[in-house]
Short mmCIF file of C-alpha atoms in Angstrom, two decimals:
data_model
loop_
_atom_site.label_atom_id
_atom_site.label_comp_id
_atom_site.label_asym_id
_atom_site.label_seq_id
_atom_site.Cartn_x
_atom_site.Cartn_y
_atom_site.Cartn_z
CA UNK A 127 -12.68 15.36 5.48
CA UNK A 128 -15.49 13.42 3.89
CA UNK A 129 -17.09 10.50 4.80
CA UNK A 130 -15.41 8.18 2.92
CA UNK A 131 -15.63 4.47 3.33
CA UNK A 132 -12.39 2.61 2.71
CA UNK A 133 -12.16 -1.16 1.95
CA UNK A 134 -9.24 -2.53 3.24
CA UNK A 135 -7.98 -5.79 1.29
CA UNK A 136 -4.05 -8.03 1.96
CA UNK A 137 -2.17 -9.90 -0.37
CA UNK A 138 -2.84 -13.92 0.49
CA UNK A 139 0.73 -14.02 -1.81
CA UNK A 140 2.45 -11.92 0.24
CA UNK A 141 2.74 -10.51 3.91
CA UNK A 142 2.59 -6.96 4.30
CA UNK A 143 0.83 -6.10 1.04
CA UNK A 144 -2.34 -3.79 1.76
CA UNK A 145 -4.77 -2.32 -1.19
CA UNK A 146 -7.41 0.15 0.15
CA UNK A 147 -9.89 0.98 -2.26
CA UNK A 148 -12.43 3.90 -2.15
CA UNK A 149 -15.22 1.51 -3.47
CA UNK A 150 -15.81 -2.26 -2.32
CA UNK A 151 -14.52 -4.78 -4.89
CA UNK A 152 -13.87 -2.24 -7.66
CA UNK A 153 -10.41 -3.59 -8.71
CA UNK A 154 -10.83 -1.98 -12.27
CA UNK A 155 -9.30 1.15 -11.08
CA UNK A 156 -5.76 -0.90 -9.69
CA UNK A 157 -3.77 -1.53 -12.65
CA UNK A 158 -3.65 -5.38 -13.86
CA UNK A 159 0.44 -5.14 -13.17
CA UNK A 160 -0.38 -4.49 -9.75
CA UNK A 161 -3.01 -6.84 -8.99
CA UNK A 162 -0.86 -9.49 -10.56
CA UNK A 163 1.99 -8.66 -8.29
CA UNK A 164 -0.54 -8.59 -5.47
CA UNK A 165 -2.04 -12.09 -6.40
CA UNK A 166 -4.94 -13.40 -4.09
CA UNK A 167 -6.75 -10.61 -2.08
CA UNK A 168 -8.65 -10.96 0.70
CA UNK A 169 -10.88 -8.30 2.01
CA UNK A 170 -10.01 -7.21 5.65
CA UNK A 171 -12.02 -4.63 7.15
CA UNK A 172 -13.96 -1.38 6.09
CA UNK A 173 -14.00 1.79 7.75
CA UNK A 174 -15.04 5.48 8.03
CA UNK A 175 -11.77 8.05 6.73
CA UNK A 176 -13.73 10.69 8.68
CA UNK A 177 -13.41 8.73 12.28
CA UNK A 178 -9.84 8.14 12.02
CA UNK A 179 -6.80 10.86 12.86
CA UNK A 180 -4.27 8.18 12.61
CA UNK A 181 -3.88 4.99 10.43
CA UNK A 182 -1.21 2.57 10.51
CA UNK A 183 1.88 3.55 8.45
CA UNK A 184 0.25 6.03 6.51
CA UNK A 185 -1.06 9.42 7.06
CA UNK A 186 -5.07 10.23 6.39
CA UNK A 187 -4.47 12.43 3.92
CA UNK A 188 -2.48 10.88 1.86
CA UNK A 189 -4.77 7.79 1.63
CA UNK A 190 -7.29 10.33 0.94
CA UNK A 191 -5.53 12.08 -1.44
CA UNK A 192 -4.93 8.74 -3.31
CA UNK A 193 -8.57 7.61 -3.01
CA UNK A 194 -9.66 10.70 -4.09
CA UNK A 195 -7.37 11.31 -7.24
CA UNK A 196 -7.13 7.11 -8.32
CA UNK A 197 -9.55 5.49 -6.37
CA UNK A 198 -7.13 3.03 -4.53
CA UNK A 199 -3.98 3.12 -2.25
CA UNK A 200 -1.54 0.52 -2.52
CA UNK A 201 0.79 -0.09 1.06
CA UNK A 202 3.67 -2.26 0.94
CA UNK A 203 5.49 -2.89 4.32
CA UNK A 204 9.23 -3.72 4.32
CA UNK A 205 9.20 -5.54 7.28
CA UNK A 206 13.00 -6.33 7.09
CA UNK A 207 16.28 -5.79 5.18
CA UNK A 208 15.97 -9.28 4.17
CA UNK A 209 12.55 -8.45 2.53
CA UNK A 210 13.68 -5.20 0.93
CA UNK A 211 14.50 -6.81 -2.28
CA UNK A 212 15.67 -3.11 -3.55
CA UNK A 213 18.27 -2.67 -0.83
CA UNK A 214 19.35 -6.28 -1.73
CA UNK A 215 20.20 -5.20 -5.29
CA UNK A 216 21.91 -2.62 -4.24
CA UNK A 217 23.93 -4.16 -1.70
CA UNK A 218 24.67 -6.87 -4.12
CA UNK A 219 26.12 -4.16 -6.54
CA UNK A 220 28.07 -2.14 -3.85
CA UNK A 221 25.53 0.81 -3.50
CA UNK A 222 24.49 2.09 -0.28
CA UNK A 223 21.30 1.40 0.65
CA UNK A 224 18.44 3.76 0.64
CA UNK A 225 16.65 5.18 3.71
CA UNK A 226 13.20 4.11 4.55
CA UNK A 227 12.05 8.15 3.21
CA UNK A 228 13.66 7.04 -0.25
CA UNK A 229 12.10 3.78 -0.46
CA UNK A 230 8.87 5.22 0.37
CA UNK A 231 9.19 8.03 -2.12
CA UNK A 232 10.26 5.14 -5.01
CA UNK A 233 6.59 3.88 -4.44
CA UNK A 234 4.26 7.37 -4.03
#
């Protein structure tokens, strides 16, 4: 594992929005759709990948994989069925709604 620096930034739009980016500020990499979606981002913390085994909802190498291959992770936490606008949709159109696994793979 490399010494990466990662530069943690949330949505001020919405809660539980989280864009890590492999270089400070560089939001050229993050497609425009997404960054509009985001709206407002504030820059949270910065930290060494290498000192870290664990990181909150997400495991190292995946963000590293990400940073590696685009340059930026995007984590969205679905804090509740009444956020999870998918399962929503679903519900209102008598479909079961999908496991946390399924939503997660929806957004790899």
């Amino acid at each position: 594992m490399s010494d990466t620096l990662v530069y943690v930034y949330k949505s001020e739009k919405k809660s539980g929005r989280y864009l890590y980016l492999k270089n400070k500020d560089m939001f050229s990499l993050v497609p425009n759709e997404l960054l509009n979606a985001f709206g407002p981002l504030k820059f949270v913390m910065m930290f060494a990948l290498s000192k870290h085994k664990k990181i909150e909802k997400i495991s190292v190498q995946e963000l590293e994989k990400a940073l590696d291959e685009k340059g930026y992770f995007i984590r969205i936490d679905l804090l509740s069925d009444e956020e999870n606008l998918i399962n929503q949709e679903r519900k209102y159109r008598g479909l079961a709604p999908l496991s946390k696994e399924e939503l997660d793979d929806m957004f790899k």
